[in-house]
Amino acid sequence: MLARVALRPVAAAAAGRAPVRMFGTSMPYLRNERPAPKKDNEQADSNIEHLASFLESQPTPNQRNSNNRNNARNADTRAPGPTKTFANGHYYDPYTLSPEAMTNQFRRRAPPLLGPSKREAMKSDPIHILGLKPSKPSLADDSYKNGALLSEYISEMGRILPRNLTGLTRKSQRSIGKAIRRARAFGILPVHTRSNGNRGAGGWR
């Protein structure tokens, strides 16, 4: 037995062939088994390409936010149904009965945080334009007891309105506040409500 094993390399050398031993890492398959067809690989590649094209077609987060903003603007600009109500005994302009006026909704502007500048206030301040001094009673100027004038600068709950709502100059705002407090002390104006101006202490005295 040993002689036969020893003669094999000698016979291979005599034949001019070197003994070669093959090594491989892949598992050999049987004759009945065949490698996977190429169609499966092609189908997988096509699925990957389809998925990549689908992901590219999807909008980015920035585009989604912009689309949401545009949709919100379009929803705000849509004309809603008639929302205006009419009260019995009131007079209305004929334009208010048109479909445009009944469907349009005007947004209320937020009141300014600060009062107007001196130049702007001097143009619209009636106290400054008329030269009234309600904080300084005199025979020539009796605006200090004009309840109809002073009640214009009082809220429904009796609070003195700030300058960002009255639009007065700083000097007129101080004089109006002083005149209102003096009129309340004299009983010309109520303390916790707004004067009517037509009856009681709201008119001239």
PDB file of C-alpha atoms in Angstrom:
ATOM      1  CA  MET A   1       0.000   0.000   0.000  1.00  0.00           C
ATOM      2  CA  LEU A   2       2.799   2.371   0.851  1.00  0.00           C
ATOM      3  CA  ALA A   3       4.545   1.479  -2.390  1.00  0.00           C
ATOM      4  CA  ARG A   4       1.523   2.477  -4.426  1.00  0.00           C
ATOM      5  CA  VAL A   5       1.170   5.824  -2.644  1.00  0.00           C
ATOM      6  CA  ALA A   6       4.883   6.534  -3.113  1.00  0.00           C
ATOM      7  CA  LEU A   7       4.803   5.621  -6.790  1.00  0.00           C
ATOM      8  CA  ARG A   8       2.041   8.105  -7.658  1.00  0.00           C
ATOM      9  CA  PRO A   9       4.185  11.246  -7.371  1.00  0.00           C
ATOM     10  CA  VAL A  10       7.033   9.448  -9.161  1.00  0.00           C
ATOM     11  CA  ALA A  11       4.734   8.448 -11.994  1.00  0.00           C
ATOM     12  CA  ALA A  12       3.376  11.954 -12.219  1.00  0.00           C
ATOM     13  CA  ALA A  13       6.922  13.361 -12.361  1.00  0.00           C
ATOM     14  CA  ALA A  14       7.877  10.814 -15.048  1.00  0.00           C
ATOM     15  CA  ALA A  15       4.894  11.854 -17.110  1.00  0.00           C
ATOM     16  CA  GLY A  16       6.049  15.450 -16.915  1.00  0.00           C
ATOM     17  CA  ARG A  17       3.204  16.581 -14.714  1.00  0.00           C
ATOM     18  CA  ALA A  18       3.511  18.032 -11.273  1.00  0.00           C
ATOM     19  CA  PRO A  19       1.005  16.907  -8.721  1.00  0.00           C
ATOM     20  CA  VAL A  20      -1.476  19.764  -8.218  1.00  0.00           C
ATOM     21  CA  ARG A  21      -3.961  19.940  -5.363  1.00  0.00           C
ATOM     22  CA  MET A  22      -6.892  22.369  -5.842  1.00  0.00           C
ATOM     23  CA  PHE A  23      -8.412  24.282  -2.935  1.00  0.00           C
ATOM     24  CA  GLY A  24     -11.622  26.401  -3.098  1.00  0.00           C
ATOM     25  CA  THR A  25     -13.796  28.459  -0.725  1.00  0.00           C
ATOM     26  CA  SER A  26     -17.072  28.019  -2.573  1.00  0.00           C
ATOM     27  CA  MET A  27     -19.242  25.050  -1.831  1.00  0.00           C
ATOM     28  CA  PRO A  28     -19.625  22.824  -4.865  1.00  0.00           C
ATOM     29  CA  TYR A  29     -23.148  22.218  -5.983  1.00  0.00           C
ATOM     30  CA  LEU A  30     -24.555  18.956  -7.070  1.00  0.00           C
ATOM     31  CA  ARG A  31     -25.392  18.130 -10.624  1.00  0.00           C
ATOM     32  CA  ASN A  32     -29.110  18.418  -9.999  1.00  0.00           C
ATOM     33  CA  GLU A  33     -28.700  21.873  -8.380  1.00  0.00           C
ATOM     34  CA  ARG A  34     -28.156  24.886 -10.602  1.00  0.00           C
ATOM     35  CA  PRO A  35     -27.198  28.503  -9.764  1.00  0.00           C
ATOM     36  CA  ALA A  36     -29.928  31.107  -9.354  1.00  0.00           C
ATOM     37  CA  PRO A  37     -31.087  32.498 -12.666  1.00  0.00           C
ATOM     38  CA  LYS A  38     -30.240  36.053 -13.686  1.00  0.00           C
ATOM     39  CA  LYS A  39     -33.894  37.046 -13.841  1.00  0.00           C
ATOM     40  CA  ASP A  40     -34.123  37.289 -10.056  1.00  0.00           C
ATOM     41  CA  ASN A  41     -31.142  39.646  -9.948  1.00  0.00           C
ATOM     42  CA  GLU A  42     -32.570  41.780 -12.725  1.00  0.00           C
ATOM     43  CA  GLN A  43     -35.919  41.988 -10.937  1.00  0.00           C
ATOM     44  CA  ALA A  44     -34.218  43.017  -7.696  1.00  0.00           C
ATOM     45  CA  ASP A  45     -32.273  45.729  -9.538  1.00  0.00           C
ATOM     46  CA  SER A  46     -35.445  47.015 -11.158  1.00  0.00           C
ATOM     47  CA  ASN A  47     -37.184  47.130  -7.767  1.00  0.00           C
ATOM     48  CA  ILE A  48     -34.310  49.123  -6.306  1.00  0.00           C
ATOM     49  CA  GLU A  49     -34.392  51.567  -9.223  1.00  0.00           C
ATOM     50  CA  HIS A  50     -38.150  51.959  -8.849  1.00  0.00           C
ATOM     51  CA  LEU A  51     -37.773  52.658  -5.131  1.00  0.00           C
ATOM     52  CA  ALA A  52     -35.011  55.217  -5.786  1.00  0.00           C
ATOM     53  CA  SER A  53     -37.127  57.043  -8.376  1.00  0.00           C
ATOM     54  CA  PHE A  54     -40.086  57.070  -5.975  1.00  0.00           C
ATOM     55  CA  LEU A  55     -37.990  58.562  -3.180  1.00  0.00           C
ATOM     56  CA  GLU A  56     -36.623  61.229  -5.506  1.00  0.00           C
ATOM     57  CA  SER A  57     -40.128  62.203  -6.569  1.00  0.00           C
ATOM     58  CA  GLN A  58     -41.205  62.795  -2.954  1.00  0.00           C
ATOM     59  CA  PRO A  59     -40.987  66.439  -1.757  1.00  0.00           C
ATOM     60  CA  THR A  60     -38.372  67.493   0.755  1.00  0.00           C
ATOM     61  CA  PRO A  61     -39.357  68.764   4.246  1.00  0.00           C
ATOM     62  CA  ASN A  62     -38.853  72.377   3.118  1.00  0.00           C
ATOM     63  CA  GLN A  63     -41.131  71.849   0.147  1.00  0.00           C
ATOM     64  CA  ARG A  64     -43.741  70.263   2.403  1.00  0.00           C
ATOM     65  CA  ASN A  65     -43.696  73.272   4.725  1.00  0.00           C
ATOM     66  CA  SER A  66     -44.056  75.668   1.798  1.00  0.00           C
ATOM     67  CA  ASN A  67     -46.952  73.619   0.417  1.00  0.00           C
ATOM     68  CA  ASN A  68     -48.669  73.685   3.807  1.00  0.00           C
ATOM     69  CA  ARG A  69     -48.276  77.466   3.990  1.00  0.00           C
ATOM     70  CA  ASN A  70     -49.698  77.893   0.502  1.00  0.00           C
ATOM     71  CA  ASN A  71     -52.647  75.680   1.351  1.00  0.00           C
ATOM     72  CA  ALA A  72     -53.306  77.690   4.512  1.00  0.00           C
ATOM     73  CA  ARG A  73     -53.225  80.938   2.540  1.00  0.00           C
ATOM     74  CA  ASN A  74     -55.593  79.556  -0.047  1.00  0.00           C
ATOM     75  CA  ALA A  75     -57.933  78.413   2.699  1.00  0.00           C
ATOM     76  CA  ASP A  76     -57.880  81.898   4.258  1.00  0.00           C
ATOM     77  CA  THR A  77     -58.543  83.647   0.953  1.00  0.00           C
ATOM     78  CA  ARG A  78     -61.542  81.494   0.106  1.00  0.00           C
ATOM     79  CA  ALA A  79     -64.750  83.437   0.269  1.00  0.00           C
ATOM     80  CA  PRO A  80     -66.879  82.090   3.137  1.00  0.00           C
ATOM     81  CA  GLY A  81     -70.628  82.222   3.244  1.00  0.00           C
ATOM     82  CA  PRO A  82     -72.630  85.234   4.425  1.00  0.00           C
ATOM     83  CA  THR A  83     -71.546  86.028   7.957  1.00  0.00           C
ATOM     84  CA  LYS A  84     -72.923  89.541   8.403  1.00  0.00           C
ATOM     85  CA  THR A  85     -75.924  89.973  10.682  1.00  0.00           C
ATOM     86  CA  PHE A  86     -78.416  92.810  10.539  1.00  0.00           C
ATOM     87  CA  ALA A  87     -80.246  94.306  13.502  1.00  0.00           C
ATOM     88  CA  ASN A  88     -83.785  95.590  13.454  1.00  0.00           C
ATOM     89  CA  GLY A  89     -84.156  99.353  13.448  1.00  0.00           C
ATOM     90  CA  HIS A  90     -80.654 100.113  12.139  1.00  0.00           C
ATOM     91  CA  TYR A  91     -79.855 101.960   8.940  1.00  0.00           C
ATOM     92  CA  TYR A  92     -77.452 100.378   6.458  1.00  0.00           C
ATOM     93  CA  ASP A  93     -75.731 101.519   3.317  1.00  0.00           C
ATOM     94  CA  PRO A  94     -77.078  99.734   0.200  1.00  0.00           C
ATOM     95  CA  TYR A  95     -73.562  98.508  -0.510  1.00  0.00           C
ATOM     96  CA  THR A  96     -73.694  96.365   2.629  1.00  0.00           C
ATOM     97  CA  LEU A  97     -76.404  94.220   0.992  1.00  0.00           C
ATOM     98  CA  SER A  98     -74.182  93.262  -1.954  1.00  0.00           C
ATOM     99  CA  PRO A  99     -72.686  89.741  -2.031  1.00  0.00           C
ATOM    100  CA  GLU A 100     -69.143  91.144  -1.948  1.00  0.00           C
ATOM    101  CA  ALA A 101     -69.751  93.088   1.251  1.00  0.00           C
ATOM    102  CA  MET A 102     -71.588  90.196   2.903  1.00  0.00           C
ATOM    103  CA  THR A 103     -68.887  87.625   2.178  1.00  0.00           C
ATOM    104  CA  ASN A 104     -65.794  89.737   2.788  1.00  0.00           C
ATOM    105  CA  GLN A 105     -64.342  89.405   6.244  1.00  0.00           C
ATOM    106  CA  PHE A 106     -62.114  92.257   7.288  1.00  0.00           C
ATOM    107  CA  ARG A 107     -59.431  91.387   9.780  1.00  0.00           C
ATOM    108  CA  ARG A 108     -59.243  93.563  12.837  1.00  0.00           C
ATOM    109  CA  ARG A 109     -55.948  95.272  13.248  1.00  0.00           C
ATOM    110  CA  ALA A 110     -54.256  94.852  16.572  1.00  0.00           C
ATOM    111  CA  PRO A 111     -53.969  98.113  18.517  1.00  0.00           C
ATOM    112  CA  PRO A 112     -50.489  99.630  18.517  1.00  0.00           C
ATOM    113  CA  LEU A 113     -48.349  99.021  21.564  1.00  0.00           C
ATOM    114  CA  LEU A 114     -47.193 102.640  21.771  1.00  0.00           C
ATOM    115  CA  GLY A 115     -48.861 105.937  21.067  1.00  0.00           C
ATOM    116  CA  PRO A 116     -48.251 108.023  17.948  1.00  0.00           C
ATOM    117  CA  SER A 117     -45.303 110.340  17.566  1.00  0.00           C
ATOM    118  CA  LYS A 118     -45.587 114.007  18.444  1.00  0.00           C
ATOM    119  CA  ARG A 119     -45.894 115.093  14.819  1.00  0.00           C
ATOM    120  CA  GLU A 120     -48.674 112.608  14.082  1.00  0.00           C
ATOM    121  CA  ALA A 121     -50.525 113.281  17.340  1.00  0.00           C
ATOM    122  CA  MET A 122     -50.535 117.051  16.801  1.00  0.00           C
ATOM    123  CA  LYS A 123     -52.394 116.551  13.510  1.00  0.00           C
ATOM    124  CA  SER A 124     -55.244 114.489  14.987  1.00  0.00           C
ATOM    125  CA  ASP A 125     -55.404 115.602  18.634  1.00  0.00           C
ATOM    126  CA  PRO A 126     -58.588 117.702  19.085  1.00  0.00           C
ATOM    127  CA  ILE A 127     -57.420 118.983  22.472  1.00  0.00           C
ATOM    128  CA  HIS A 128     -54.254 120.380  20.895  1.00  0.00           C
ATOM    129  CA  ILE A 129     -55.967 121.659  17.742  1.00  0.00           C
ATOM    130  CA  LEU A 130     -58.709 123.522  19.637  1.00  0.00           C
ATOM    131  CA  GLY A 131     -56.299 124.783  22.278  1.00  0.00           C
ATOM    132  CA  LEU A 132     -58.307 123.342  25.173  1.00  0.00           C
ATOM    133  CA  LYS A 133     -56.902 122.936  28.671  1.00  0.00           C
ATOM    134  CA  PRO A 134     -59.250 120.627  30.584  1.00  0.00           C
ATOM    135  CA  SER A 135     -56.809 120.292  33.480  1.00  0.00           C
ATOM    136  CA  LYS A 136     -56.846 124.056  34.146  1.00  0.00           C
ATOM    137  CA  PRO A 137     -60.375 125.338  34.870  1.00  0.00           C
ATOM    138  CA  SER A 138     -61.033 128.894  33.769  1.00  0.00           C
ATOM    139  CA  LEU A 139     -63.909 131.122  32.700  1.00  0.00           C
ATOM    140  CA  ALA A 140     -62.736 131.027  29.086  1.00  0.00           C
ATOM    141  CA  ASP A 141     -62.308 127.243  28.985  1.00  0.00           C
ATOM    142  CA  ASP A 142     -64.928 125.117  30.725  1.00  0.00           C
ATOM    143  CA  SER A 143     -64.000 121.817  29.067  1.00  0.00           C
ATOM    144  CA  TYR A 144     -63.115 120.443  32.502  1.00  0.00           C
ATOM    145  CA  LYS A 145     -66.877 119.898  33.160  1.00  0.00           C
ATOM    146  CA  ASN A 146     -67.810 118.743  29.668  1.00  0.00           C
ATOM    147  CA  GLY A 147     -68.797 115.159  30.420  1.00  0.00           C
ATOM    148  CA  ALA A 148     -69.516 114.342  26.761  1.00  0.00           C
ATOM    149  CA  LEU A 149     -65.946 115.292  25.847  1.00  0.00           C
ATOM    150  CA  LEU A 150     -64.267 113.533  28.754  1.00  0.00           C
ATOM    151  CA  SER A 151     -66.300 110.332  28.378  1.00  0.00           C
ATOM    152  CA  GLU A 152     -64.783 109.778  24.917  1.00  0.00           C
ATOM    153  CA  TYR A 153     -61.525 108.848  26.628  1.00  0.00           C
ATOM    154  CA  ILE A 154     -63.047 106.385  29.122  1.00  0.00           C
ATOM    155  CA  SER A 155     -63.696 102.696  28.525  1.00  0.00           C
ATOM    156  CA  GLU A 156     -66.995 100.934  29.219  1.00  0.00           C
ATOM    157  CA  MET A 157     -65.693  99.868  32.636  1.00  0.00           C
ATOM    158  CA  GLY A 158     -64.628 103.377  33.591  1.00  0.00           C
ATOM    159  CA  ARG A 159     -60.920 102.970  32.820  1.00  0.00           C
ATOM    160  CA  ILE A 160     -59.004 105.888  31.342  1.00  0.00           C
ATOM    161  CA  LEU A 161     -57.877 104.820  27.886  1.00  0.00           C
ATOM    162  CA  PRO A 162     -54.117 104.743  27.233  1.00  0.00           C
ATOM    163  CA  ARG A 163     -52.436 106.957  24.669  1.00  0.00           C
ATOM    164  CA  ASN A 164     -52.076 104.208  22.076  1.00  0.00           C
ATOM    165  CA  LEU A 165     -55.899 104.154  21.838  1.00  0.00           C
ATOM    166  CA  THR A 166     -56.680 107.844  22.271  1.00  0.00           C
ATOM    167  CA  GLY A 167     -53.992 109.097  19.881  1.00  0.00           C
ATOM    168  CA  LEU A 168     -53.432 112.250  21.944  1.00  0.00           C
ATOM    169  CA  THR A 169     -50.178 113.999  22.585  1.00  0.00           C
ATOM    170  CA  ARG A 170     -48.435 113.345  25.877  1.00  0.00           C
ATOM    171  CA  LYS A 171     -49.444 116.752  27.227  1.00  0.00           C
ATOM    172  CA  SER A 172     -53.096 116.305  26.247  1.00  0.00           C
ATOM    173  CA  GLN A 173     -53.132 112.786  27.685  1.00  0.00           C
ATOM    174  CA  ARG A 174     -51.950 114.068  31.066  1.00  0.00           C
ATOM    175  CA  SER A 175     -54.485 116.906  31.091  1.00  0.00           C
ATOM    176  CA  ILE A 176     -57.352 114.593  30.082  1.00  0.00           C
ATOM    177  CA  GLY A 177     -56.480 112.130  32.844  1.00  0.00           C
ATOM    178  CA  LYS A 178     -56.351 114.912  35.416  1.00  0.00           C
ATOM    179  CA  ALA A 179     -59.660 116.366  34.200  1.00  0.00           C
ATOM    180  CA  ILE A 180     -61.397 112.972  34.323  1.00  0.00           C
ATOM    181  CA  ARG A 181     -60.268 112.340  37.899  1.00  0.00           C
ATOM    182  CA  ARG A 182     -61.406 115.828  38.918  1.00  0.00           C
ATOM    183  CA  ALA A 183     -64.791 115.342  37.206  1.00  0.00           C
ATOM    184  CA  ARG A 184     -65.281 112.090  39.084  1.00  0.00           C
ATOM    185  CA  ALA A 185     -64.479 113.805  42.359  1.00  0.00           C
ATOM    186  CA  PHE A 186     -67.064 116.509  41.562  1.00  0.00           C
ATOM    187  CA  GLY A 187     -69.693 113.912  40.564  1.00  0.00           C
ATOM    188  CA  ILE A 188     -69.763 114.930  36.903  1.00  0.00           C
ATOM    189  CA  LEU A 189     -68.654 111.502  35.654  1.00  0.00           C
ATOM    190  CA  PRO A 190     -69.353 108.044  37.104  1.00  0.00           C
ATOM    191  CA  VAL A 191     -66.444 106.048  38.465  1.00  0.00           C
ATOM    192  CA  HIS A 192     -67.080 102.476  37.334  1.00  0.00           C
ATOM    193  CA  THR A 193     -68.985 103.050  34.089  1.00  0.00           C
ATOM    194  CA  ARG A 194     -68.849 105.214  31.020  1.00  0.00           C
ATOM    195  CA  SER A 195     -71.025 108.300  30.938  1.00  0.00           C
ATOM    196  CA  ASN A 196     -73.932 108.376  28.470  1.00  0.00           C
ATOM    197  CA  GLY A 197     -73.428 111.949  27.377  1.00  0.00           C
ATOM    198  CA  ASN A 198     -77.138 112.594  26.735  1.00  0.00           C
ATOM    199  CA  ARG A 199     -78.579 112.468  30.209  1.00  0.00           C
ATOM    200  CA  GLY A 200     -77.522 112.762  33.809  1.00  0.00           C
ATOM    201  CA  ALA A 201     -73.992 113.883  34.464  1.00  0.00           C
ATOM    202  CA  GLY A 202     -72.757 113.238  30.919  1.00  0.00           C
ATOM    203  CA  GLY A 203     -73.746 116.636  29.443  1.00  0.00           C
ATOM    204  CA  TRP A 204     -72.899 120.244  30.126  1.00  0.00           C
ATOM    205  CA  ARG A 205     -73.380 121.791  33.546  1.00  0.00           C
TER     206      ARG A 205
END
